Amino acid sequence: MPGVLPLICFCCLGLACAQTARKQKPTPSWRRILLTTSIIWGVLLTAITEILSFFNALTFGWDAILWVLISITALAFAWWQSGRPLLGLRGLRFVFALRRAFLGLVLPIKQALSASRYLSGLLGGVVLLVAMLGLVAWVAPPNTWDSMTYHLPRVMHWIQDQSVAFFPTNIIRQLHQPPWAEYAILHFQLLSGGDSLDNSVAWFSLIGCIVAASLIAQQLGADWRGQVFAAVIAATIPMGILQASSTQNDLVVAFWLLCAISSLFAYQIQPNWRDAAAAGASLGLAILTKGTAYVFALPFLLWFGIWGLRALRWQVWKPVLLISLGVLLLNAAFYARNLSLFGSPLGPSDATDLYANGSFSPKALLSNVIRNLSLQIGTPSQSINASLEHGIRKLLALLTINPDNALTTWHGTVFEINGANGTWAHEAVAGNALLLVLVVGVIALCFLMRSLRTQRWLLAYLLALVGAFLLFSWYLKWQPWGSRLLLPLCLLATPLCGAVLSAIPQKTLANAVPALLLLAVLPWVLFNQSRPLVGSQSILTTPRIDQYFNNRPNIEAPYLGAVQFIQAKGCSEIGIAISGQDGWGYPIGLDAWEYPLWVLLNPSGQGSVHFEHVTITTSSAPLAQTPPFSNFHPCAIIAFRFTSEQGTTLSSNGGTYEQAWSSAPIDDTFTVNVFLPGPGE
C-alpha cells in the first residue's frame, strides 16, 4: 500500500539515527533517537511538499519516488555507519549491528521495568489505551468540524492543483492558517487515494507526546517511576484522547513543542550544534502547525535566553542563530505566500484580529484566567454545570468583571460551562478536570516540599508553564472551545507532574494517581461523541458516509440530494459558492462544510471531478482573476446561502446560472442550492 511509504521512510531514518547514536558519547537514549528521527522526518516532509509544489509536481508518482529515494538513502547511510560491510556473508555484520543498536536502546527499559510489575502494568495500560485509539482512528472517517471546513478541503485543493500555492476561496482559513499537520495528511491522502490514514497524524502525535513527556520528566530529574507517571498522565488527558482519532492539529503542535523543549534541555546539559538545530527545527515545525505555538513557546525561549546569557555570555548568539534559522527556513515559503496575498506573514488582519483581546488590562487578564480554568471543570450534568457557572459569574461580579465582555469574549458567544448533552466527550469543548486538580496539587507541592524548592530546573519549568498560561489568557479572547487550544499546555505540564509525583514520600498515594487516571479516562475512549466505539452510533456498525456527518446530521440529506442531482446531470466541473453573513456577523465560509462534497463526488482528489470556489468575496478574490482559475467555467454550482439572501440567479466568470435545485432550510438559516447554466450559456 503506497500510503505507508512515509512510515517506511520514518523507520529507515530511525535505523540511520540509531546507528549514528552508537558512535556518540554518551549514547543518546532510544527516546532521544525517536524524537530526532521525528524531527528529521518532519523537516523532510516539509521540504518534499514545498519543492514539489514549486514545480507543480505534487503528484502520486513524484511523491512516491522521493519517499523511496530518501528511504534507500537512509538505509545506505545506516549501512555506511555500521562499518560498510561487504555483501554476502559479511553483510550479516550490518544486520547484527542493527540488532545490537536496537537491543542497546531497549535493554535499559526492560531492566528498569522488570524491577516493578506495577510500572510494567501502567505501561501495559497505556499501550492498550493507545491501541484502542488507533482502532478508532483507522476505522472512523474524519468528521471534526474544522476538518470539514478547512483542514481537509485545503488538502483536496492542493492535490487537485498539484501544489500548496494559494487558491481563490470563500473559506479564507484554508489559506492563512499554518499548514504542517495538513501537509502530513496530504502525503497520506495523495499516496493512499483516500482518507483512511488521515487520522493517524494525530494518533502518532499522541504517541510522540507520551514518549517526549517521559523524556522531559527524566531531564527534570525524575526517576523511572516519575518518567512512567509522566507517560501515563500524557496518555490520559481527555481532550488528547478525543483528538487522537481526529484530524485536529493540537496534538501535533504539542508534540513539536515537547521536542523543542527537550532539545533545549539537552543543549543546556551539554551544549552542541545538534541539539540547537533540533530545537530550531522542532520549534519551526510547531509554528508551521498552529499559531498557539508562538504563545506557548515564548516563556520557554525566554528561560533559555536567560540561561544562555548567564552560562554562555556572548557565545549565546550561536544557539540563538541556529534556532532562529530553523524557524525561518521552515516557515519561509508559507510566510511568503501570506505576505504576498495578505500583506502580512500571519494572514489577513480581519481574520487574525478575531482571536486577539480588545483589552489588555489586569481585569481582562484576570477574567480570562478564571474563565479559561473553568473550561476544564464541565460535567455531564446540566444542573451541576449551571451551578458552577452561576458561582463563577458571582465571583466575577464581585470583582466588577463582565464575563460576557465583547472585548475579551469570542464574538457571538457568552461565558458558559460545557459538558451536558454529551459535550463532555466532544473534542471541541471537553474539559480535563482531574488533570487540573493534579496540576494545582503539583504547584502546591513545589512550594511546600523543601526537596522540590531547591530544584531550580523544576521551578523554572513551572514558571514557564504558568507564564505560558498567563500569556495565552492575556492575548487571546476567551472561547467556548478554548480547552482544545489549551491541550498543548496540558501536555507540557505532564513531565512536571510526573517528576513531582515521584518525589512524594508517600509512594502508595503517588502510585494511585496514574492508575486512577487510566481507569477514569475509559469513558472518553469508548463514548467519543464524534466517533463512539460502542453504542447505537458505534463506528463499527454505522455506515462510513453517515459518520462524516456525525457532528451535523441535519445537513446529510441536503448534501446527498445536491450530489445526486449533479451526478444525474453528468457534470464534472463544479463551482462552490459561499456568501452571506450569519446573525453574529460571521461570513458563512467560517462554518461551511466543504469536505463532504469531495468525499461524495471526488474522494481522492485525483478523479474526473474538478472543484473551484466561485463568486469570491474574501481577500483571495484577486487569485480568481489569474489563470488557471480565471478560465474555470463550471457546469454546475453548489451554493450555500442564508435564507435572507436567496436568489434565483448567480453569476460566475461572466456566465449566468439559474437555480435548478434547492434543499429545505437547514436550522432555519441557510440552504444548499444547485445552479445550472442559464439559456444560451
XYZ file of C-alpha atoms in Angstrom:
681
model
C 0.000 0.000 0.000
C 1.736 3.200 -1.178
C 0.105 5.185 1.620
C 2.563 3.759 4.151
C 5.668 4.917 2.238
C 6.171 7.895 4.618
C 6.003 5.488 7.586
C 8.508 3.130 5.961
C 10.770 6.115 5.412
C 10.418 7.024 9.090
C 11.609 3.538 10.082
C 14.584 3.773 7.723
C 15.524 7.156 9.154
C 15.226 5.648 12.627
C 17.737 2.940 11.751
C 20.158 5.558 10.427
C 19.766 7.675 13.577
C 20.237 4.605 15.799
C 23.492 3.685 14.037
C 24.750 7.253 14.310
C 23.844 7.348 18.005
C 26.085 4.347 18.746
C 29.129 6.482 17.948
C 28.148 9.371 20.215
C 29.369 9.745 23.773
C 27.257 9.465 25.804
C 24.948 7.365 23.631
C 21.519 9.009 23.331
C 18.557 7.103 24.734
C 16.005 5.467 22.463
C 13.584 8.271 23.276
C 16.042 10.908 22.123
C 16.631 8.918 18.923
C 12.879 8.670 18.322
C 12.440 12.432 18.714
C 15.432 13.127 16.472
C 14.027 10.811 13.824
C 10.651 12.556 14.063
C 12.226 15.988 13.632
C 14.258 14.898 10.592
C 11.163 13.249 9.099
C 9.089 16.376 9.718
C 11.679 18.609 8.058
C 11.950 16.270 5.062
C 8.172 16.135 4.696
C 8.078 19.930 4.645
C 10.878 20.080 2.073
C 9.235 17.493 -0.194
C 5.941 19.373 -0.057
C 7.413 22.786 -0.860
C 9.835 21.567 -3.548
C 7.237 19.539 -5.436
C 4.772 22.412 -5.118
C 7.288 24.857 -6.595
C 7.402 22.742 -9.756
C 3.648 21.943 -9.688
C 4.686 18.319 -9.350
C 2.790 17.332 -6.203
C 1.622 14.087 -7.795
C 1.431 10.462 -6.722
C 4.416 9.483 -8.849
C 6.871 12.149 -7.780
C 5.818 11.921 -4.139
C 6.300 8.139 -4.056
C 9.671 8.392 -5.809
C 11.038 10.904 -3.293
C 9.927 8.887 -0.268
C 11.509 5.747 -1.734
C 14.745 7.583 -2.553
C 15.007 9.004 0.957
C 14.352 5.559 2.452
C 17.101 3.995 0.329
C 19.473 6.827 1.220
C 18.751 6.373 4.932
C 19.400 2.632 4.723
C 22.625 3.248 2.808
C 23.732 5.732 5.449
C 22.952 3.230 8.221
C 24.984 0.583 6.345
C 27.895 3.011 5.968
C 27.737 3.924 9.667
C 27.920 0.242 10.610
C 31.364 -0.060 9.009
C 30.384 -0.656 5.378
C 30.425 -4.474 5.455
C 30.791 -6.336 2.194
C 27.894 -8.127 0.571
C 27.419 -11.844 1.106
C 28.079 -13.471 4.445
C 29.922 -10.456 5.772
C 26.839 -8.425 5.056
C 25.290 -10.107 8.076
C 27.513 -7.816 10.160
C 25.210 -4.996 9.203
C 22.140 -6.895 10.392
C 23.818 -7.820 13.668
C 24.974 -4.219 14.110
C 21.378 -3.031 13.800
C 20.286 -5.714 16.258
C 22.929 -4.614 18.781
C 21.886 -0.987 18.354
C 18.235 -1.881 18.960
C 18.961 -4.053 21.997
C 21.294 -1.417 23.387
C 18.454 1.060 23.332
C 15.676 -1.203 24.591
C 17.574 -3.208 27.231
C 17.734 -0.351 29.789
C 13.950 -0.052 29.619
C 13.476 -3.784 30.091
C 15.842 -3.858 33.037
C 14.166 -0.882 34.690
C 10.652 -2.223 34.261
C 11.495 -5.751 35.341
C 12.103 -4.360 38.825
C 8.480 -3.235 39.108
C 5.401 -5.117 37.943
C 3.374 -2.053 38.815
C 5.235 0.172 36.335
C 5.001 -2.561 33.716
C 1.273 -2.717 34.341
C 0.914 1.031 33.924
C 2.771 0.975 30.625
C 0.689 -2.008 29.541
C -2.411 0.075 30.226
C -1.019 2.908 28.129
C -0.283 0.523 25.244
C -3.832 -0.878 25.406
C -5.269 2.630 25.536
C -3.243 3.783 22.536
C -4.171 0.627 20.606
C -7.894 1.284 21.157
C -7.473 4.840 19.941
C -5.575 3.528 16.918
C -8.547 1.317 16.076
C -10.875 4.321 16.231
C -8.505 6.429 14.133
C -8.283 3.735 11.473
C -11.967 2.731 11.291
C -13.634 6.145 11.645
C -13.504 8.741 8.870
C -12.536 12.350 9.636
C -15.570 14.279 10.860
C -14.305 17.126 13.042
C -15.994 20.471 12.355
C -12.804 22.348 11.418
C -11.641 19.398 9.334
C -14.830 19.509 7.274
C -14.500 23.267 6.862
C -10.841 23.908 6.125
C -8.324 21.267 7.297
C -9.223 18.657 4.684
C -10.680 20.819 1.881
C -7.324 22.612 1.577
C -5.653 19.203 1.241
C -8.010 18.280 -1.595
C -7.354 21.579 -3.382
C -3.596 21.010 -3.062
C -3.887 17.542 -4.574
C -6.064 18.869 -7.360
C -3.726 21.814 -8.080
C -0.572 19.678 -7.587
C 0.740 22.488 -5.395
C 0.183 24.103 -2.000
C 0.042 27.525 -3.649
C -2.893 29.678 -2.596
C -6.185 29.370 -4.476
C -9.349 31.509 -4.513
C -11.722 30.527 -1.706
C -14.500 31.930 0.413
C -13.241 29.899 3.369
C -10.183 32.036 3.993
C -8.883 29.778 6.774
C -7.973 27.296 4.044
C -5.143 29.676 3.119
C -3.694 31.615 6.034
C -3.785 29.041 8.853
C -0.454 27.208 9.464
C -0.472 24.019 7.366
C 2.062 21.433 8.638
C -0.461 18.924 10.025
C -2.312 19.129 6.732
C 0.984 18.676 4.875
C 1.354 15.322 6.630
C -2.251 14.382 5.862
C -1.648 15.456 2.259
C 1.013 12.805 1.712
C -1.075 10.017 3.244
C -4.109 11.100 1.216
C -2.160 11.501 -2.019
C -0.398 8.141 -1.764
C -3.336 6.101 -0.430
C -6.045 7.617 -2.613
C -8.390 8.150 0.321
C -8.700 9.436 3.879
C -8.295 6.151 5.797
C -4.882 7.287 7.156
C -5.759 10.937 7.779
C -6.497 10.454 11.492
C -3.161 8.707 12.009
C -1.262 12.022 12.102
C -2.882 12.973 15.420
C -2.627 9.390 16.697
C 1.113 9.172 16.045
C 1.469 12.631 17.607
C -0.128 11.340 20.817
C 2.416 8.515 20.915
C 5.184 11.055 20.377
C 3.818 13.230 23.185
C 3.818 10.259 25.574
C 7.450 9.471 24.769
C 8.583 13.102 24.857
C 6.803 13.779 28.152
C 8.624 10.879 29.819
C 11.959 12.107 28.441
C 11.454 15.652 29.736
C 10.465 14.203 33.119
C 13.852 12.474 33.163
C 15.551 15.748 32.246
C 13.728 17.362 35.167
C 15.295 14.799 37.492
C 12.539 12.188 37.713
C 13.424 8.546 38.288
C 11.834 5.709 36.296
C 8.639 5.953 38.350
C 8.312 9.624 37.544
C 9.000 9.041 33.862
C 6.339 6.340 33.672
C 3.944 8.574 35.604
C 4.522 11.378 33.078
C 3.802 8.977 30.211
C 0.560 7.801 31.815
C -0.627 11.340 32.543
C 0.139 12.414 28.962
C -1.824 9.434 27.631
C -4.911 10.047 29.790
C -5.817 13.671 29.118
C -9.466 13.522 27.953
C -9.037 16.187 25.280
C -5.979 14.372 23.955
C -7.880 11.066 23.949
C -10.678 12.614 21.894
C -8.374 14.339 19.411
C -6.092 11.333 18.886
C -8.558 9.832 16.388
C -9.262 13.089 14.551
C -7.562 15.451 12.121
C -7.257 18.272 14.647
C -3.762 19.749 14.964
C -3.437 20.475 18.704
C -1.722 17.156 19.446
C 0.646 17.747 16.550
C 1.741 21.175 17.766
C 2.051 19.778 21.304
C 4.443 17.089 20.076
C 6.690 19.564 18.258
C 6.723 21.860 21.303
C 7.746 18.958 23.548
C 10.519 18.093 21.070
C 11.726 21.703 21.133
C 11.744 21.922 24.935
C 13.515 18.577 25.292
C 16.160 19.734 22.799
C 16.645 22.983 24.727
C 17.132 20.937 27.905
C 19.663 18.693 26.156
C 21.581 21.751 24.964
C 21.733 23.184 28.472
C 23.149 19.893 29.778
C 25.779 19.623 27.039
C 25.862 22.493 24.507
C 26.271 21.275 20.926
C 25.050 22.326 17.498
C 22.900 19.204 17.011
C 20.567 19.979 19.908
C 20.349 23.656 18.939
C 19.447 22.677 15.378
C 16.892 20.163 16.674
C 15.323 22.842 18.889
C 15.102 25.259 15.953
C 13.666 22.655 13.597
C 11.036 21.378 16.039
C 10.064 24.918 17.024
C 9.763 25.796 13.335
C 7.534 22.764 12.795
C 5.385 23.757 15.792
C 4.883 27.265 14.419
C 4.151 25.836 10.968
C 1.448 23.686 12.604
C -0.551 26.153 14.721
C -0.356 29.762 15.821
C -0.684 28.888 19.519
C 2.933 27.684 19.312
C 4.091 31.315 19.474
C 2.294 31.795 22.784
C 3.276 28.548 24.469
C 6.912 28.571 23.333
C 7.785 32.161 24.270
C 8.230 31.689 28.067
C 10.459 28.644 27.489
C 12.536 30.583 24.968
C 12.894 33.435 27.458
C 14.073 30.940 30.066
C 16.611 29.538 27.601
C 17.762 33.064 26.718
C 18.328 33.990 30.364
C 20.236 30.751 30.912
C 22.281 31.398 27.782
C 23.279 34.890 28.833
C 24.448 33.585 32.221
C 26.144 30.386 31.049
C 27.388 31.224 27.555
C 27.631 35.022 27.713
C 28.409 36.450 24.275
C 28.532 32.926 22.779
C 24.757 32.706 23.209
C 24.379 34.084 19.672
C 25.340 30.674 18.241
C 22.358 28.607 19.502
C 20.044 31.599 19.057
C 21.107 31.872 15.419
C 20.609 28.141 14.783
C 17.172 28.174 16.419
C 16.102 31.295 14.519
C 17.305 29.872 11.208
C 15.365 26.660 11.809
C 12.155 28.579 12.443
C 12.574 30.949 9.492
C 13.664 28.362 6.930
C 10.795 26.017 7.676
C 8.201 28.801 7.588
C 9.705 30.938 4.820
C 7.566 29.634 1.953
C 4.333 29.821 3.971
C 5.200 33.292 5.274
C 5.930 34.413 1.704
C 2.559 33.229 0.427
C 0.725 35.030 3.231
C 2.797 38.174 2.740
C 2.183 38.214 -0.998
C -1.605 37.888 -0.762
C -2.485 39.453 2.583
C 0.407 41.840 3.255
C 1.319 40.023 6.478
C 3.169 36.750 7.125
C 0.448 35.774 9.617
C -2.518 36.269 7.300
C -5.299 38.830 6.787
C -5.780 41.184 9.707
C -9.578 40.893 9.603
C -9.205 37.157 10.323
C -6.325 37.224 12.814
C -7.895 40.110 14.756
C -10.819 37.853 15.648
C -8.581 35.995 18.078
C -6.852 38.852 19.902
C -8.264 40.534 23.008
C -9.629 44.016 22.624
C -8.456 44.908 26.123
C -5.173 44.068 27.852
C -5.976 45.424 31.311
C -5.337 43.498 34.555
C -9.080 42.891 34.872
C -9.231 41.461 31.359
C -6.374 39.105 32.217
C -7.995 38.024 35.492
C -11.317 37.455 33.727
C -9.745 35.209 31.109
C -7.662 33.312 33.671
C -10.770 32.431 35.682
C -12.863 31.577 32.629
C -10.104 29.541 30.959
C -9.686 27.493 34.131
C -13.440 26.952 34.201
C -13.237 25.304 30.769
C -11.744 22.266 32.483
C -14.498 21.609 35.027
C -17.559 20.812 32.910
C -19.588 17.743 33.897
C -22.259 15.643 32.124
C -24.864 17.197 34.439
C -26.579 20.336 33.198
C -27.688 21.303 36.737
C -24.156 20.985 38.152
C -22.759 22.992 35.269
C -25.391 25.672 35.791
C -24.453 25.896 39.480
C -20.759 26.150 38.647
C -21.428 28.814 36.053
C -23.609 30.769 38.487
C -20.870 30.662 41.119
C -18.189 31.866 38.704
C -20.435 34.652 37.454
C -20.974 35.783 41.064
C -17.218 35.729 41.670
C -16.599 37.827 38.562
C -19.361 40.219 39.590
C -17.641 40.715 42.969
C -14.518 41.621 41.014
C -16.623 44.025 38.884
C -15.847 41.967 35.772
C -18.365 41.344 32.997
C -17.976 37.661 31.997
C -19.518 38.366 28.572
C -17.439 41.422 27.735
C -17.185 41.569 23.938
C -13.606 42.864 24.183
C -12.415 39.626 25.803
C -15.003 37.113 24.576
C -15.209 35.434 21.165
C -17.710 37.323 19.015
C -21.244 35.982 19.284
C -20.623 33.794 22.354
C -21.229 34.194 26.076
C -19.478 32.617 29.033
C -20.752 29.113 29.749
C -19.573 25.784 31.115
C -19.937 22.937 28.652
C -20.335 19.238 29.330
C -24.040 18.486 29.182
C -25.785 16.768 26.257
C -22.737 14.632 25.549
C -20.348 17.526 25.027
C -18.229 16.255 27.952
C -16.894 13.793 25.345
C -16.639 16.168 22.397
C -13.216 17.083 21.020
C -14.080 20.784 20.756
C -15.103 21.546 24.339
C -14.277 18.625 26.652
C -12.616 19.523 29.932
C -9.742 17.939 31.839
C -10.899 18.251 35.451
C -8.673 15.567 37.002
C -5.600 16.998 35.312
C -6.480 20.465 36.619
C -6.725 19.106 40.165
C -3.417 17.297 39.724
C -1.635 20.375 38.372
C -2.926 22.547 41.213
C -1.693 19.948 43.705
C 1.695 19.733 41.969
C 2.118 23.503 42.079
C 1.335 23.492 45.796
C 3.841 20.692 46.422
C 6.565 22.571 44.525
C 6.379 25.293 47.140
C 5.575 23.168 50.199
C 8.207 20.448 49.821
C 11.710 21.632 50.609
C 13.296 18.988 48.374
C 11.399 20.418 45.398
C 12.007 24.083 46.219
C 15.732 23.537 45.776
C 15.409 22.112 42.256
C 15.950 25.155 40.053
C 15.063 23.486 36.773
C 11.802 22.185 38.208
C 10.779 25.625 39.452
C 11.915 27.305 36.245
C 9.833 24.847 34.225
C 6.845 25.571 36.472
C 7.280 29.315 35.999
C 7.468 28.862 32.224
C 4.226 26.859 32.284
C 2.429 29.465 34.358
C 3.838 32.192 32.125
C 2.527 30.409 29.025
C -0.956 30.146 30.535
C -0.962 33.813 31.550
C 0.247 34.846 28.097
C -2.494 32.747 26.492
C -5.127 34.374 28.707
C -3.688 37.863 28.198
C -3.528 37.769 24.406
C -6.389 35.539 23.211
C -10.087 36.083 23.715
C -11.980 33.573 25.816
C -13.655 30.956 23.614
C -16.095 28.144 24.483
C -13.666 25.758 22.728
C -10.603 27.147 24.472
C -9.999 23.815 26.214
C -8.968 22.411 22.843
C -6.483 25.227 22.304
C -5.029 24.619 25.775
C -4.269 20.943 25.066
C -0.573 21.612 24.234
C -0.129 23.381 27.564
C -1.777 20.441 29.352
C 0.720 18.087 27.724
C 3.614 20.388 28.588
C 2.530 20.106 32.221
C 2.723 16.297 32.316
C 6.537 15.989 32.759
C 6.344 18.287 35.770
C 3.502 16.233 37.242
C 5.456 13.012 36.785
C 8.605 14.439 38.345
C 6.772 15.827 41.386
C 4.688 12.695 41.969
C 7.804 10.544 42.015
C 9.290 12.797 44.708
C 6.376 12.373 47.136
C 7.437 10.274 50.153
C 4.019 8.573 50.290
C 4.631 6.193 47.385
C 1.291 4.438 47.751
C -0.564 7.708 47.268
C 1.616 8.677 44.307
C 1.203 5.253 42.697
C -2.565 5.512 42.935
C -2.748 8.659 40.804
C -1.745 7.224 37.384
C -3.790 4.079 37.993
C -6.843 6.223 38.749
C -6.270 8.271 35.592
C -6.072 5.146 33.424
C -9.410 3.911 34.750
C -11.113 7.309 34.718
C -10.342 8.011 31.054
C -12.201 4.966 29.669
C -15.499 6.834 29.063
C -13.702 9.239 26.714
C -12.181 6.308 24.835
C -15.466 4.458 24.436
C -18.019 7.266 24.084
C -16.285 9.899 21.941
C -19.278 11.933 20.779
C -17.931 12.270 17.240
C -16.528 8.735 16.907
C -18.061 6.413 19.567
C -16.555 2.963 19.834
C -19.646 1.472 21.480
C -23.361 2.262 21.453
C -26.029 2.635 18.790
C -23.851 5.032 16.773
C -20.695 2.925 17.034
C -18.151 3.438 14.291
C -18.028 -0.353 13.967
C -21.653 -0.540 12.767
C -22.551 2.891 11.350
C -22.067 3.370 7.566
C -18.942 5.394 6.794
C -20.829 8.079 4.841
C -23.136 8.709 7.793
C -20.135 9.084 10.111
C -18.845 12.070 8.163
C -21.953 13.942 9.303
C -21.899 12.873 12.983
C -21.417 16.457 14.124
C -24.065 17.856 11.733
C -26.530 15.080 10.880
C -29.127 17.567 9.671
C -27.065 18.513 6.603
C -26.510 14.964 5.318
C -29.763 14.725 3.365
C -29.323 18.148 1.662
C -25.755 17.267 0.674
C -26.780 13.871 -0.711
C -29.661 15.480 -2.586
C -27.419 18.086 -4.218
C -24.806 15.473 -5.145
C -27.361 13.092 -6.644
C -28.844 15.924 -8.704
C -25.400 16.846 -10.087
C -24.468 13.233 -10.780
C -27.689 12.821 -12.766
C -26.600 15.746 -14.940
C -23.190 14.154 -15.602
C -21.389 17.339 -14.515
C -17.666 17.216 -13.691
C -16.732 20.934 -13.403
C -18.290 22.097 -10.142
C -18.206 25.533 -8.585
C -18.680 26.184 -4.869
C -20.395 29.459 -3.968
C -20.496 30.589 -0.344
C -21.894 34.000 0.510
C -23.619 35.988 3.208
C -23.210 36.540 6.939
C -24.914 34.896 9.870
C -26.713 36.589 12.718
C -23.410 37.155 14.545
C -21.844 38.906 11.581
C -19.621 35.980 10.590
C -19.196 35.050 6.920
C -20.864 31.723 6.211
C -17.473 30.489 4.972
C -16.362 30.220 8.588
C -18.711 27.290 9.110
C -19.444 25.872 5.641
C -18.673 22.169 5.332
C -16.866 21.710 2.028
C -15.076 18.382 2.527
C -18.195 16.139 2.301
C -18.631 17.338 -1.285
C -15.190 15.970 -2.149
C -15.972 12.684 -0.420
C -19.287 12.239 -2.215
C -18.164 13.379 -5.672
C -14.380 13.006 -5.805
C -12.965 11.196 -2.747
C -9.287 11.038 -3.798
C -8.993 14.427 -5.496
C -7.496 12.633 -8.493
C -10.663 11.728 -10.370
C -12.568 13.402 -13.145
C -14.451 15.900 -10.977
C -12.936 19.390 -10.602
C -13.894 21.831 -7.812
C -13.230 25.571 -7.558
C -14.701 28.342 -5.447
C -16.612 30.973 -7.410
C -18.150 34.369 -6.626
C -15.281 35.093 -4.258
C -15.906 37.806 -1.663
C -12.828 37.283 0.554
C -9.358 38.792 0.224
C -8.394 35.871 -2.017
C -10.600 37.306 -4.785
C -7.589 38.574 -6.861
C -6.493 34.970 -7.347
C -9.751 34.229 -9.169
C -8.669 36.661 -11.891
C -5.466 34.767 -12.643
C -5.022 31.569 -14.711
C -5.997 28.803 -14.364
C -8.799 29.976 -12.055
C -9.952 32.729 -14.417
C -10.597 30.082 -17.070
C -12.851 27.977 -14.883
C -16.436 27.729 -16.173
C -18.421 25.239 -14.095
C -21.285 23.192 -15.471
C -22.926 23.365 -12.029
C -22.532 25.468 -8.906
C -23.307 24.267 -5.398
C -24.257 27.324 -3.366
C -24.519 27.749 0.397
C -26.749 30.754 1.046
C -28.575 32.203 4.014
C -32.345 32.209 3.767
C -32.269 36.012 3.946
C -30.116 36.212 0.816
C -31.855 33.872 -1.620
C -31.996 34.466 -5.340
C -32.774 32.507 -8.486
C -29.692 33.538 -10.493
C -25.935 33.538 -9.925
C -23.051 34.997 -11.932
C -19.581 33.480 -12.286
C -16.753 34.452 -14.661
C -19.168 36.292 -16.943
C -21.692 33.459 -17.051
C -25.221 33.437 -15.658
C -26.554 30.438 -13.731
C -30.111 29.682 -12.689
C -31.266 27.806 -9.617
C -32.261 24.237 -10.545
C -32.430 22.541 -7.135
C -32.683 23.644 -3.519
C -32.857 21.970 -0.156
C -35.264 22.879 2.592
C -33.906 25.465 5.052
C -31.319 23.992 7.421
C -31.712 25.185 11.022
C -33.944 27.903 9.534
C -30.786 29.746 8.491
C -29.357 28.539 5.174
C -29.998 26.281 2.213
C -27.937 24.150 -0.166
C -28.674 25.058 -3.773
C -27.571 23.848 -7.203
C -27.323 26.300 -10.101
C -27.002 25.288 -13.745
C -26.009 27.432 -16.756
C -28.855 29.587 -17.981
C -30.195 29.580 -21.533
C -27.526 30.426 -24.074
C -24.630 29.723 -21.705
